[in-house]
Coordinates of C-alpha atoms in Angstrom, one line a residue:
Chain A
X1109 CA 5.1 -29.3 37.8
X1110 CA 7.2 -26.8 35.4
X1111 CA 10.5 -27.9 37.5
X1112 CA 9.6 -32.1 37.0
X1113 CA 8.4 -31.2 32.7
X1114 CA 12.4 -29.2 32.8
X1115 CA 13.7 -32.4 34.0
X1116 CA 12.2 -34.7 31.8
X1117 CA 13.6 -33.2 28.8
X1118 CA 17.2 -32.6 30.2
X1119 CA 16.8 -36.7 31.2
X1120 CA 15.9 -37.2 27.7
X1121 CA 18.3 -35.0 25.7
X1122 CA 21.4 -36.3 28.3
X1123 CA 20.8 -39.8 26.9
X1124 CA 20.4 -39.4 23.4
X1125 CA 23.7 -36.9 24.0
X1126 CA 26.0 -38.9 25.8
X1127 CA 24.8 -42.5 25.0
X1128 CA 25.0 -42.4 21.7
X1129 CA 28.1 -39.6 20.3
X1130 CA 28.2 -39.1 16.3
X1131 CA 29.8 -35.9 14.4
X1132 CA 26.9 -34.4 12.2
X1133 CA 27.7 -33.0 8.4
X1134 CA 25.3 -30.5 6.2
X1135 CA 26.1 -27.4 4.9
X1136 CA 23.6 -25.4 6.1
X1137 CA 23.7 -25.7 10.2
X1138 CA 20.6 -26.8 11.7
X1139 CA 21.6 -26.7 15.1
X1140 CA 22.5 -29.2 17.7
X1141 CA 19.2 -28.3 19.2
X1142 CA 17.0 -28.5 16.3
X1143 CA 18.8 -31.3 15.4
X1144 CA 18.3 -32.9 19.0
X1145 CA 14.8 -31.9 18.8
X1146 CA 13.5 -33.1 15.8
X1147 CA 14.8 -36.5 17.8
X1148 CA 12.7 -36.5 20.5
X1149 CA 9.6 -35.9 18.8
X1150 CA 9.7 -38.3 16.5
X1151 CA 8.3 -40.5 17.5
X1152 CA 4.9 -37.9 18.3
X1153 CA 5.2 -37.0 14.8
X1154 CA 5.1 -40.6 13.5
X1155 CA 2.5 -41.4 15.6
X1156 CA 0.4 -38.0 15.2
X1157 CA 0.8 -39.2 11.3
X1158 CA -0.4 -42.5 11.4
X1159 CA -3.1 -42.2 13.3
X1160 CA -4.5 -38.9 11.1
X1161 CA -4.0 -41.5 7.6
X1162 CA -5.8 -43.9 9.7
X1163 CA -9.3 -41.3 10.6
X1164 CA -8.5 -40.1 7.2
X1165 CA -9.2 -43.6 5.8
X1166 CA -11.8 -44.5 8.2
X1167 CA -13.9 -41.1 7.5
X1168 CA -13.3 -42.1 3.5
X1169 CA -14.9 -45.5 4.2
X1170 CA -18.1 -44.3 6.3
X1171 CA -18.4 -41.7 3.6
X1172 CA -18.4 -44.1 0.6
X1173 CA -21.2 -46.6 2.5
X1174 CA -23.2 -43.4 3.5
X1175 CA -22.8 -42.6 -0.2
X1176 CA -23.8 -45.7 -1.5
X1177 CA -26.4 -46.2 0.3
X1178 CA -27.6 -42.9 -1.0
X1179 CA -27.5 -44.6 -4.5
Chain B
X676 CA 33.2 -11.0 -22.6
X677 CA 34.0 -11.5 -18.7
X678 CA 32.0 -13.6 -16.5
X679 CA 30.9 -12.1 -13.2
X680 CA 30.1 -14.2 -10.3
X681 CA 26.2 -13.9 -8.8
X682 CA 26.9 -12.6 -4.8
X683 CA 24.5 -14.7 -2.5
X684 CA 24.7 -17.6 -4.7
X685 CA 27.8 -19.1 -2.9
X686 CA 27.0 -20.5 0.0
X687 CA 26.3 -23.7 -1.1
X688 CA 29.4 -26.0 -2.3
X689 CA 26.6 -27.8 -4.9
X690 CA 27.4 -24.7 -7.7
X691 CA 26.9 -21.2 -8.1
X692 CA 25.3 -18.9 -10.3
X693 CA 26.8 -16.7 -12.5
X694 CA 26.4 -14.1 -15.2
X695 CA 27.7 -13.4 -18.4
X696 CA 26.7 -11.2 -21.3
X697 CA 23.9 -10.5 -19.8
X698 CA 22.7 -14.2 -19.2
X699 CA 22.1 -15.7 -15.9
X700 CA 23.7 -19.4 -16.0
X701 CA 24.4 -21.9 -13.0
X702 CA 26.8 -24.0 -12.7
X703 CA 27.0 -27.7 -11.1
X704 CA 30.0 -28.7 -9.1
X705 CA 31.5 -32.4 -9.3
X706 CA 30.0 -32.9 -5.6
X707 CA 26.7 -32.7 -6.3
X708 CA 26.9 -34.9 -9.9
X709 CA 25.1 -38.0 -8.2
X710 CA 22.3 -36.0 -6.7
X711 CA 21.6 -33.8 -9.6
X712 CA 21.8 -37.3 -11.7
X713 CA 18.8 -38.7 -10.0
X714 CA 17.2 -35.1 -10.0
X715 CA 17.1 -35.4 -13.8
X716 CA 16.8 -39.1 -14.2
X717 CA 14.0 -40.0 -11.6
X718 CA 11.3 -38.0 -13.2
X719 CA 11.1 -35.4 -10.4
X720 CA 12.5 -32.3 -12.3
X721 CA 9.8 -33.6 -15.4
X722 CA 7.2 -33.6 -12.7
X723 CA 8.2 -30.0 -11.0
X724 CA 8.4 -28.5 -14.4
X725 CA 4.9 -30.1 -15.0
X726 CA 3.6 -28.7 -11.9
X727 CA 5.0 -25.1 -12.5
X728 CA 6.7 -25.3 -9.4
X729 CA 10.5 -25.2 -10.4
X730 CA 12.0 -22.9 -12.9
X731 CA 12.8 -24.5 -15.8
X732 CA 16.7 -24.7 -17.3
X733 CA 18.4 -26.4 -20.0
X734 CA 22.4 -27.7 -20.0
X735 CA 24.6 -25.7 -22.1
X736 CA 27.9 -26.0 -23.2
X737 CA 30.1 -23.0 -22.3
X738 CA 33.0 -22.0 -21.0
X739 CA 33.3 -23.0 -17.3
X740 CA 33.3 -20.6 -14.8
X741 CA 35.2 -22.1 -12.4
X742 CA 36.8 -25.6 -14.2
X743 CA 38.3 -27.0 -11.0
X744 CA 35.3 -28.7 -9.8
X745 CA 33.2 -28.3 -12.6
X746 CA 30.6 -31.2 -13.5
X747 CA 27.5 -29.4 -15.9
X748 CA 26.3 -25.7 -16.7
X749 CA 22.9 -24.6 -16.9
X750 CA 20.4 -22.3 -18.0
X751 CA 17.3 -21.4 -16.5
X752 CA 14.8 -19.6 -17.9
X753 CA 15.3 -15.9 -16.8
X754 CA 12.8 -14.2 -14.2
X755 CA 12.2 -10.9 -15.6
X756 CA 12.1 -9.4 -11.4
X757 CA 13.9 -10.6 -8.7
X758 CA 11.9 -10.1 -4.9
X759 CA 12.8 -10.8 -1.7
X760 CA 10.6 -12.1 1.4
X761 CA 10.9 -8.6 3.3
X762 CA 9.4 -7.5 0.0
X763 CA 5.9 -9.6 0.2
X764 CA 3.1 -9.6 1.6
X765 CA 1.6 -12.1 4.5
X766 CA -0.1 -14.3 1.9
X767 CA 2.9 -14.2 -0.9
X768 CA 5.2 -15.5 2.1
X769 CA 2.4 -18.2 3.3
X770 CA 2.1 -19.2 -0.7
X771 CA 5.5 -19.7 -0.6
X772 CA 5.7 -21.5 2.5
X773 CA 3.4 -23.9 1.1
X774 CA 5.0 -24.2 -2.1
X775 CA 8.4 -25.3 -0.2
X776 CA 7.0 -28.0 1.7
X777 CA 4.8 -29.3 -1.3
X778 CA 8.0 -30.0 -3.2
X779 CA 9.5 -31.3 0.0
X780 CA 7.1 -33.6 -0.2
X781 CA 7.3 -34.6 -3.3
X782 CA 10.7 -35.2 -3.3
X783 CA 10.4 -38.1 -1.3
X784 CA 8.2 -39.7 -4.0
X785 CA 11.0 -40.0 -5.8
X786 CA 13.7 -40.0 -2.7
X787 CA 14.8 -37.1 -2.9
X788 CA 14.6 -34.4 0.1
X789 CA 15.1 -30.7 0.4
X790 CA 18.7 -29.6 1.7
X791 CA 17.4 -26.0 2.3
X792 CA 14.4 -24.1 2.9
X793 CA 15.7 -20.4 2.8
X794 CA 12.7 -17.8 1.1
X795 CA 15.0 -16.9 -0.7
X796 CA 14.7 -19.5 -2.9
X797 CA 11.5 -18.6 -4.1
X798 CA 10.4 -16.1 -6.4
X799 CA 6.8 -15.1 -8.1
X800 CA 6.0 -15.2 -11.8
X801 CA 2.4 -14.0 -12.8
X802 CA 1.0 -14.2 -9.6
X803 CA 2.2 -18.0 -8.5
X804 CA 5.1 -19.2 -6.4
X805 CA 7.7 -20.9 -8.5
X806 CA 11.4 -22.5 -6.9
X807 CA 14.6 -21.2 -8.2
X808 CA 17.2 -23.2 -6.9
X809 CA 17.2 -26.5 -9.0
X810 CA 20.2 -28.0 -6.7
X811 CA 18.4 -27.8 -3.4
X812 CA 17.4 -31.3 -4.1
X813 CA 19.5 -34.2 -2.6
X814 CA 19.1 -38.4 -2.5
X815 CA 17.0 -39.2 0.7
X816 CA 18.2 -42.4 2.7
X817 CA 15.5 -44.0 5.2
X818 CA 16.1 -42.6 8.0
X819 CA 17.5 -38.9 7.3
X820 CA 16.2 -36.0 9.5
X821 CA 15.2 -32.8 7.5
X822 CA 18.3 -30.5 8.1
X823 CA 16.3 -27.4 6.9
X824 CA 13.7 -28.1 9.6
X825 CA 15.1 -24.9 11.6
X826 CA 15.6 -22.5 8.3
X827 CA 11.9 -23.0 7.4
X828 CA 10.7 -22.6 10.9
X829 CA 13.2 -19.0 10.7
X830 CA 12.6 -18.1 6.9
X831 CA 8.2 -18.6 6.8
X832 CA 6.9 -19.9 10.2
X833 CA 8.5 -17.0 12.6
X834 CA 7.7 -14.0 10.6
X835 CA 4.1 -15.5 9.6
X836 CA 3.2 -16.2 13.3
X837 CA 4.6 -12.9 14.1
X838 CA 2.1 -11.2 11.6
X839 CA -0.8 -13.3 11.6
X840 CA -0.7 -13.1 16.0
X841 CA 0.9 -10.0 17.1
X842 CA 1.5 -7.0 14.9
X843 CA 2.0 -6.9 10.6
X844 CA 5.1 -4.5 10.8
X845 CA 6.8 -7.1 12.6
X846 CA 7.1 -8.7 8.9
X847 CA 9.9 -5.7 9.3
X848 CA 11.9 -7.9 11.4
X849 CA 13.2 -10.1 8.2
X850 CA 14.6 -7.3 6.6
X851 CA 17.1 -7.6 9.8
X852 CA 17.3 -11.2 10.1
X853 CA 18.1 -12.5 6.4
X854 CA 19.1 -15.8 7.6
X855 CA 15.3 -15.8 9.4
X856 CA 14.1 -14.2 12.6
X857 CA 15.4 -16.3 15.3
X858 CA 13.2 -18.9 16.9
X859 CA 13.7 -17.7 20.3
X860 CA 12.9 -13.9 19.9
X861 CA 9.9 -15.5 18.0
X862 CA 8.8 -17.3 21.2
X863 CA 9.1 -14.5 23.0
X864 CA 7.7 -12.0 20.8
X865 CA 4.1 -14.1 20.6
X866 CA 1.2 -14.0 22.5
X867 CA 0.8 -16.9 25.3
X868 CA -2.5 -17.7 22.9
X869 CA 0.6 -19.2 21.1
X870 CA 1.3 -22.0 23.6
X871 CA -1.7 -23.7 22.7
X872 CA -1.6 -24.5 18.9
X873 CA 0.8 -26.2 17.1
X874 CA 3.1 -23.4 17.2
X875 CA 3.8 -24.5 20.9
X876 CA 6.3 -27.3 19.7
X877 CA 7.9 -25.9 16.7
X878 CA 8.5 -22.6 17.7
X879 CA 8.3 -22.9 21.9
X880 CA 9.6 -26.0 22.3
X881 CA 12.0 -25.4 19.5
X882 CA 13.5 -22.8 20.5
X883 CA 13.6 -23.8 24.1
X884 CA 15.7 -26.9 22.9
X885 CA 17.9 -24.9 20.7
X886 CA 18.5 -22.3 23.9
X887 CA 19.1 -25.5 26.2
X888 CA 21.5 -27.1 23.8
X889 CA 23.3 -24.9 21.9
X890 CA 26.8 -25.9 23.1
X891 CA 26.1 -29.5 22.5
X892 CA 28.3 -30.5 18.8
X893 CA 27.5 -34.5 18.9
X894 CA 24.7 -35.9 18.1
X895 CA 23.0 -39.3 18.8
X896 CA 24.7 -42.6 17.5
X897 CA 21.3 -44.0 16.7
X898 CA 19.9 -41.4 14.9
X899 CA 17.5 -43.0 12.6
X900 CA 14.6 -40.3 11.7
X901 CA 11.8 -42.8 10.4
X902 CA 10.1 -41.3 7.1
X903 CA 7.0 -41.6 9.4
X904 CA 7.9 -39.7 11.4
X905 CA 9.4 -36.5 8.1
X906 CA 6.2 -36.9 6.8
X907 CA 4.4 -36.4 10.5
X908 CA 7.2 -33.0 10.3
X909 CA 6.1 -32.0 7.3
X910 CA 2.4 -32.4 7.7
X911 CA 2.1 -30.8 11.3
X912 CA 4.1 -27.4 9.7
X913 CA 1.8 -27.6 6.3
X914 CA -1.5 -27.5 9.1
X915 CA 0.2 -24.7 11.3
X916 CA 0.8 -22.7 8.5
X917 CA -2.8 -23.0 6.7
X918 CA -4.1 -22.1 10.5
X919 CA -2.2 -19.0 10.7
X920 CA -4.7 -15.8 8.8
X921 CA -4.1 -12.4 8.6
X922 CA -7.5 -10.7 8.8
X923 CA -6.2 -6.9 7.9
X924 CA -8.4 -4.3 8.8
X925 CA -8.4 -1.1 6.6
X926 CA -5.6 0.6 7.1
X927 CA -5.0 4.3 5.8
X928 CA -4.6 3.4 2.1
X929 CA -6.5 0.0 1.3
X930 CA -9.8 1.8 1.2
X931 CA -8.1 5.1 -0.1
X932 CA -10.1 4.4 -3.8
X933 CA -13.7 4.3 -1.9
X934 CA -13.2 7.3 0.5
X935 CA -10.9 9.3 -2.0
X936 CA -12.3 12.9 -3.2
X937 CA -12.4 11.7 -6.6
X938 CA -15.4 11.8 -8.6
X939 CA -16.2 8.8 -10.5
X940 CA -15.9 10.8 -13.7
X941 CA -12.1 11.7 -12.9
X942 CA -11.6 8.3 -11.7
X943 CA -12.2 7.2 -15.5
X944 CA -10.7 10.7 -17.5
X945 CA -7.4 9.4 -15.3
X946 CA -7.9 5.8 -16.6
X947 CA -8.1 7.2 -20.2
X948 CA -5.6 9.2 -19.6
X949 CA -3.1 6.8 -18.2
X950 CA -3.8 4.3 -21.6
X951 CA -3.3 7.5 -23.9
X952 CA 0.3 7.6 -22.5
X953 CA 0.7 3.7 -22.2
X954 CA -0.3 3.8 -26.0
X955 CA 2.4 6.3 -26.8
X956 CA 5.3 5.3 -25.1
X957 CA 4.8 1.3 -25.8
X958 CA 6.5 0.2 -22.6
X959 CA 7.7 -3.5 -22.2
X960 CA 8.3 -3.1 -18.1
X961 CA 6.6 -0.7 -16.0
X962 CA 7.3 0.5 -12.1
X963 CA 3.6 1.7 -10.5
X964 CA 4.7 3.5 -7.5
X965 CA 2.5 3.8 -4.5
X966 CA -0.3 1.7 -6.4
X967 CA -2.0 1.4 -4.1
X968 CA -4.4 -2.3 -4.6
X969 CA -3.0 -2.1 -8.2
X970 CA -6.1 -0.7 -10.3
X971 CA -4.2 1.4 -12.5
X972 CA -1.2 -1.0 -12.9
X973 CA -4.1 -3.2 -14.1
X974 CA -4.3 -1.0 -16.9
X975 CA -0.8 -1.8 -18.0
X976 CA -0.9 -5.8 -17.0
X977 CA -3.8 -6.3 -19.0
X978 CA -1.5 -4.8 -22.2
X979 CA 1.5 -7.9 -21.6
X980 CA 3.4 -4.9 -19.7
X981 CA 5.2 -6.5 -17.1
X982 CA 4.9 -4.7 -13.6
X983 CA 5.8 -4.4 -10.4
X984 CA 3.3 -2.8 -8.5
X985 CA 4.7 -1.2 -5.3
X986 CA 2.9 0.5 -2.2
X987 CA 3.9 0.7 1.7
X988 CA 1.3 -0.3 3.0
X989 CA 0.5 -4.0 4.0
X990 CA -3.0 -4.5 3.5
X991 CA -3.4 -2.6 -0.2
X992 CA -0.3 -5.2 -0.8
X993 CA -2.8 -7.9 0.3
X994 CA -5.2 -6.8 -1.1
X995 CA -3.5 -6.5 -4.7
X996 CA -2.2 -10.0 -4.4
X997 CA -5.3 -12.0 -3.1
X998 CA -7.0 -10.2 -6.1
X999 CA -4.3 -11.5 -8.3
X1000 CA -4.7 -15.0 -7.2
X1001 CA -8.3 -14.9 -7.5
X1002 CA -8.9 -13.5 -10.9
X1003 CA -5.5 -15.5 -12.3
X1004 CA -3.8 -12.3 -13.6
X1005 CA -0.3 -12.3 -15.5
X1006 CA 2.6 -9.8 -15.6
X1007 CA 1.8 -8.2 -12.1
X1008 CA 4.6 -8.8 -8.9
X1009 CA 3.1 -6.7 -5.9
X1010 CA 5.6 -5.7 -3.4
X1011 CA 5.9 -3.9 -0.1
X1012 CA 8.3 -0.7 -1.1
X1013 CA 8.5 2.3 1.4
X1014 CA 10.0 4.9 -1.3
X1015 CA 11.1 7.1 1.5
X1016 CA 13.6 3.5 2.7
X1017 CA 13.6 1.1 -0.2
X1018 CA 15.1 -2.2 0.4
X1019 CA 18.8 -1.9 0.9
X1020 CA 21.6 -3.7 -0.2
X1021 CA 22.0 -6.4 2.9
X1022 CA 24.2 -9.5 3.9
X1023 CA 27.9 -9.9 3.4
X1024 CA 29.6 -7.1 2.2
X1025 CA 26.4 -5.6 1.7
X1026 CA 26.3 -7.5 -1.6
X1027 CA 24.4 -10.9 -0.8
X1028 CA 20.4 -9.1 -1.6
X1029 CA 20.8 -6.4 -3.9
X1030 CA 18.9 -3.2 -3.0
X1031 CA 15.9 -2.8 -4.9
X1032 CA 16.1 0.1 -7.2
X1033 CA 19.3 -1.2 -8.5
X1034 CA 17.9 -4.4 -9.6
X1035 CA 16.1 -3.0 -12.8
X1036 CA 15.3 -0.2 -14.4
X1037 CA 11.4 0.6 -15.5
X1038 CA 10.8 2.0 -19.4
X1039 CA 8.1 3.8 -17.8
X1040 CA 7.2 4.7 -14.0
X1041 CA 3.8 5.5 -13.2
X1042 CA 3.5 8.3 -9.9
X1043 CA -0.3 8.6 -9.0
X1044 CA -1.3 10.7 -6.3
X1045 CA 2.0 10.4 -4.9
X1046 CA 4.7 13.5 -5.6
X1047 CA 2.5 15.3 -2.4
X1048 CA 3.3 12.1 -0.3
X1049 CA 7.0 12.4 -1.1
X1050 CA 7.2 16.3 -1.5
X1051 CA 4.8 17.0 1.8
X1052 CA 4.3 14.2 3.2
X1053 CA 8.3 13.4 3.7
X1054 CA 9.7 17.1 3.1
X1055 CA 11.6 15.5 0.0
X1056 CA 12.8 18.6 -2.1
X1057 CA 11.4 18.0 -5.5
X1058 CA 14.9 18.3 -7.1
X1059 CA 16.0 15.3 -5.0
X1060 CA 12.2 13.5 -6.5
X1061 CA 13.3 15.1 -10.3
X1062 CA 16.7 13.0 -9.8
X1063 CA 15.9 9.8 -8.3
X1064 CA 12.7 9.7 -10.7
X1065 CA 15.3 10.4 -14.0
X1066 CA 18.0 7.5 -12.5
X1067 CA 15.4 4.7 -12.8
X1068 CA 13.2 4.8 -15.7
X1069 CA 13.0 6.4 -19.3
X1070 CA 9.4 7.6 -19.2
X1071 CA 7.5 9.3 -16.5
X1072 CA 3.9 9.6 -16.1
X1073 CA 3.4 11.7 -13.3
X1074 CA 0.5 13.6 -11.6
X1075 CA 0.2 16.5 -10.3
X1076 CA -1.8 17.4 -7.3
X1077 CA -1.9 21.3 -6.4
X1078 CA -2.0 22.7 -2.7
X1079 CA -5.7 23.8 -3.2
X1080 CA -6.3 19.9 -3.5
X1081 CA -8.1 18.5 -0.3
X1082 CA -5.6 15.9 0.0
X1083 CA -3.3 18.3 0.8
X1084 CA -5.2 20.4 2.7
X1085 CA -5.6 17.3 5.3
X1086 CA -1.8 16.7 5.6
X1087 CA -1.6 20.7 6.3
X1088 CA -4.3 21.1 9.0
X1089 CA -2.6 20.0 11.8
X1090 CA 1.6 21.4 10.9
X1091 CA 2.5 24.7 9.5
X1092 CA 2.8 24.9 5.4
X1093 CA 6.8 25.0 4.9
X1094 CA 6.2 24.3 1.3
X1095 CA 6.2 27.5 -0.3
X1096 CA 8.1 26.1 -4.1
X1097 CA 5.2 23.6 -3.8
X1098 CA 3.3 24.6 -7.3
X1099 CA 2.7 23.6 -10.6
X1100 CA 5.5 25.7 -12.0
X1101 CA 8.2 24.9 -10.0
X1102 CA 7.1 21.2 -10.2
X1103 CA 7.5 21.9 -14.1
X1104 CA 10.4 23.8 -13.5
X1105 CA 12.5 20.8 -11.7
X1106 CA 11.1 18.1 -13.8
X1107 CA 12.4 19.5 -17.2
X1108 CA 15.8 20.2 -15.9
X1109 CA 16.3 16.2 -16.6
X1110 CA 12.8 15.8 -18.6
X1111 CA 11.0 16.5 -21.7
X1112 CA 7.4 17.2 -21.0
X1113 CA 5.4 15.5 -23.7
X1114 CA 2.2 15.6 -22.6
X1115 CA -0.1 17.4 -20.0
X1116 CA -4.0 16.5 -19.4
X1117 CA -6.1 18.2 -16.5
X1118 CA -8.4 16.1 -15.2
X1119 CA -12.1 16.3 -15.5
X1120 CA -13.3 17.6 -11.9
X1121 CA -10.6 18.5 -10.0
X1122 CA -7.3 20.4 -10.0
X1123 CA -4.9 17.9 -10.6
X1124 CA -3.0 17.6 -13.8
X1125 CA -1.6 14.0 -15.8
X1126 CA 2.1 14.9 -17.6
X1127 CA 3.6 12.6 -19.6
X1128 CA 7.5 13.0 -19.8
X1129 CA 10.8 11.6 -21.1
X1130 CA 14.0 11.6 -19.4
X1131 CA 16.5 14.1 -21.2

């Protein structure tokens, strides 16, 4: 199970790597692995955001109606 | 008069501070014009300022430092101490954690984003965060990743995992690392508890990626970051780092004032006292050394007497600060300070962090209960105390704690007493080789004597 997760993320760093080459620029180094990283889990991140905005909203809305009614 | 380049302030192409007579100013390099242009113009520098979460700083027109790629100087206002991370406490780093990614976030109100996201760049004023380096701000474009998403995780998240889940004095560990406590040491140093918070993918997984990658110098052609996704970043590291506590227990000095041999009628003839000799010597800065939670720097605070209040240990640190927070008090900076190994002078050429007693000098230092600590405690000759007391301030107000004292007693019950010169006349008789001795009060109830002196 460890060896297949190990394998999954070298699958997934070798084709962001080699598909797609590009020179990076900053002046502080973040580090081809942070950088790399921050790739992959964007799309957890994006998601994980969205979804927390949408409960967020959602819990706002059941709160106002419970409030109202209260009124 | 000549101009004198600030060390540690170089690294970054944007400008560099520098000092002359006796004013801190910064100056803006040609490269970053367009960035600092939208700083000023967008309304986010009005808004920091309004937020008290910048310094402030005016443009000035002097003589350039350096005119080969000079755009603008500036002024900020000055910050009467200068601190450093290995110098705070677990809840003065977390603060300033915070405060980082607040004005990260912020920033990309107005399209802006934070280059860097070193501690360093941080400093306290009456009790509250506040950033320093007004050209850490640079345009955002749709799509950017955060660059300084490894230098936080190194500067606050490391060192406040480290403390909050394994051991306090690992906070030691930045004192080493002054570019941040690597991620990978981090991972290994924490608990396997760790693996299943958040602190599983930015420190774990982080590091593992760095460790698996580090030889890789290209990165992906399609490397759009979506500001969902920087907003997910920076709102997954704001919860890990309001999840991480540090619940200290009472360590040998934070309860010292309720199990101490005082009585409370010396407790308060030592507060008198101590205002007798503020009231003499009128003081604008004041050094309390081994304060303990701060109660009698207090005394000096509450006067406008701006203090640093210094003590070893972690939790009176803690302590002091979370009390400073929560009753909004002015002109105290609490700071971790072993006396026996001050901060050093650290980073390149051992000149990037200056070591902290040659920072500034105090107009008075305040030694509580402390010369048996340094004298006994540490077998520090008092001539070697007289000197290093007489280099750093102009007023001393010192007590005196005699051998008879149970304090003392205590650190002798268990080693044999090598401390024969420890008394009250030889402690008199080292002190005014470089002091005056102005003033000397016994205290009611006990043996221990206040002296008020001034350095020859």
């Amino acid at each position: 199970m460890q060896q297949l997760k190990k394998l999954k993320f070298f699958f997934l760093i070798f084709i962001i790597n080699f598909i797609f080459p590009n020179r990076a620029s900053a002046y502080i180094d973040p580090g081809s692995g942070s950088y790399l990283f921050q790739m992959l889990i964007a799309t957890a991140l994006g998601l994980g955001y969205s979804i927390k905005l949408y409960w967020t909203k959602i819990v706002s809305v059941i709160k106002n109606l419970f409030g109202s009614k209260k009124d | 008069m000549v101009s004198s380049l600030i060390e540690g302030s170089y690294k970054d192409p944007s400008g560099f501070l520098f000092k002359k007579d006796n004013e801190i100013y910064r100056q803006i390099n040609l490269s970053y014009k367009n960035d600092y242009e939208q700083f000023m113009g967008s309304g986010l520098y009005k808004k920091l300022i309004e937020l008290n979460y910048l310094i402030q700083h005016e443009e000035i027109n002097i003589e350039p430092y350096d005119k080969n790629d000079f755009y603008k100087t500036i002024k900020p206002n000055l910050i009467e101490f200068i601190s450093y991370p290995y110098e705070w406490c677990f809840s003065q780093l977390k603060d300033a954690a915070l405060l980082t990614l607040n004005l990260l976030k912020i920033s990309l109100e107005y399209e802006m984003i934070l280059k860097d996201a070193t501690a360093f760049n941080v400093q306290f004023i009456d009790g509250k965060p506040i950033f320093i380096d007004t050209l850490s701000f640079e345009k955002y474009k749709e799509g950017m990743q955060w660059q300084a998403y490894r230098q936080f995780c190194e500067h606050f998240l490391c060192p406040l995992a480290l403390i909050s889940l394994k051991d306090y004095r690992l906070a030691e560990l930045s004192k080493s690392f002054i570019d941040g406590i690597p991620l990978d040491l981090t991972s290994k140093l924490l608990p396997s508890s760790s693996n299943f918070n958040q602190l599983f993918l930015h420190v774990h997984m982080h590091a593992k990626s760095i460790n698996l990658l580090s030889n890789t110098n290209e990165k992906p052609k399609n490397n759009f970051f979506p500001k969902k996704s920087l907003l997910g970043l920076i709102d997954s590291l704001e919860s890990t780092i309001k999840n991480l506590k540090w619940k200290y227990s009472e360590t040998t000095w934070s309860d010292y004032y309720n199990n101490t041999n005082y009585s409370d009628n010396a407790f308060i003839n030592k507060k008198e006292i101590v205002e007798k000799f503020l009231n003499v010597t009128h003081p604008k800065t004041l050094f309390d050394l081994g304060a303990n939670t701060g109660d009698f720097t207090r005394l000096a605070a509450s006067r406008g007497i701006k203090t640093i209040s210094l003590d070893m240990d972690y939790a009176c640190v803690e302590r002091n600060y979370l009390t400073i927070k929560k009753n909004n008090e002015k002109n105290i900076l609490p700071l971790i300070i072993n006396l026996s190994n001050p901060s050093p002078a650290l980073g390149f050429n051992n000149n990037e962090r200056e070591a902290f007693f040659k920072r500034k000098n105090a107009d008075v230092m305040m030694a509580l209960a402390l010369i048996h600590h340094l004298a006994i405690g540490n077998n520090l000759p008092l001539s070697k105390i007289v000197k290093f007391f007489s280099k750093y301030c102009k007023n001393l107000i010192i007590e005196f704690i005699p051998k008879s004292d149970s304090q003392i007693q205590r650190m002798l019950s268990f080693r044999e007493d090598i401390f024969s010169n420890y008394n009250e006349s030889n402690f008199r008789g080292e002190f005014e080789q470089y002091f005056k001795i102005k003033d000397v009060v016994k205290l009611n109830d006990c043996e221990r004597s206040m002296y008020l002196m001034e350095v020859k």
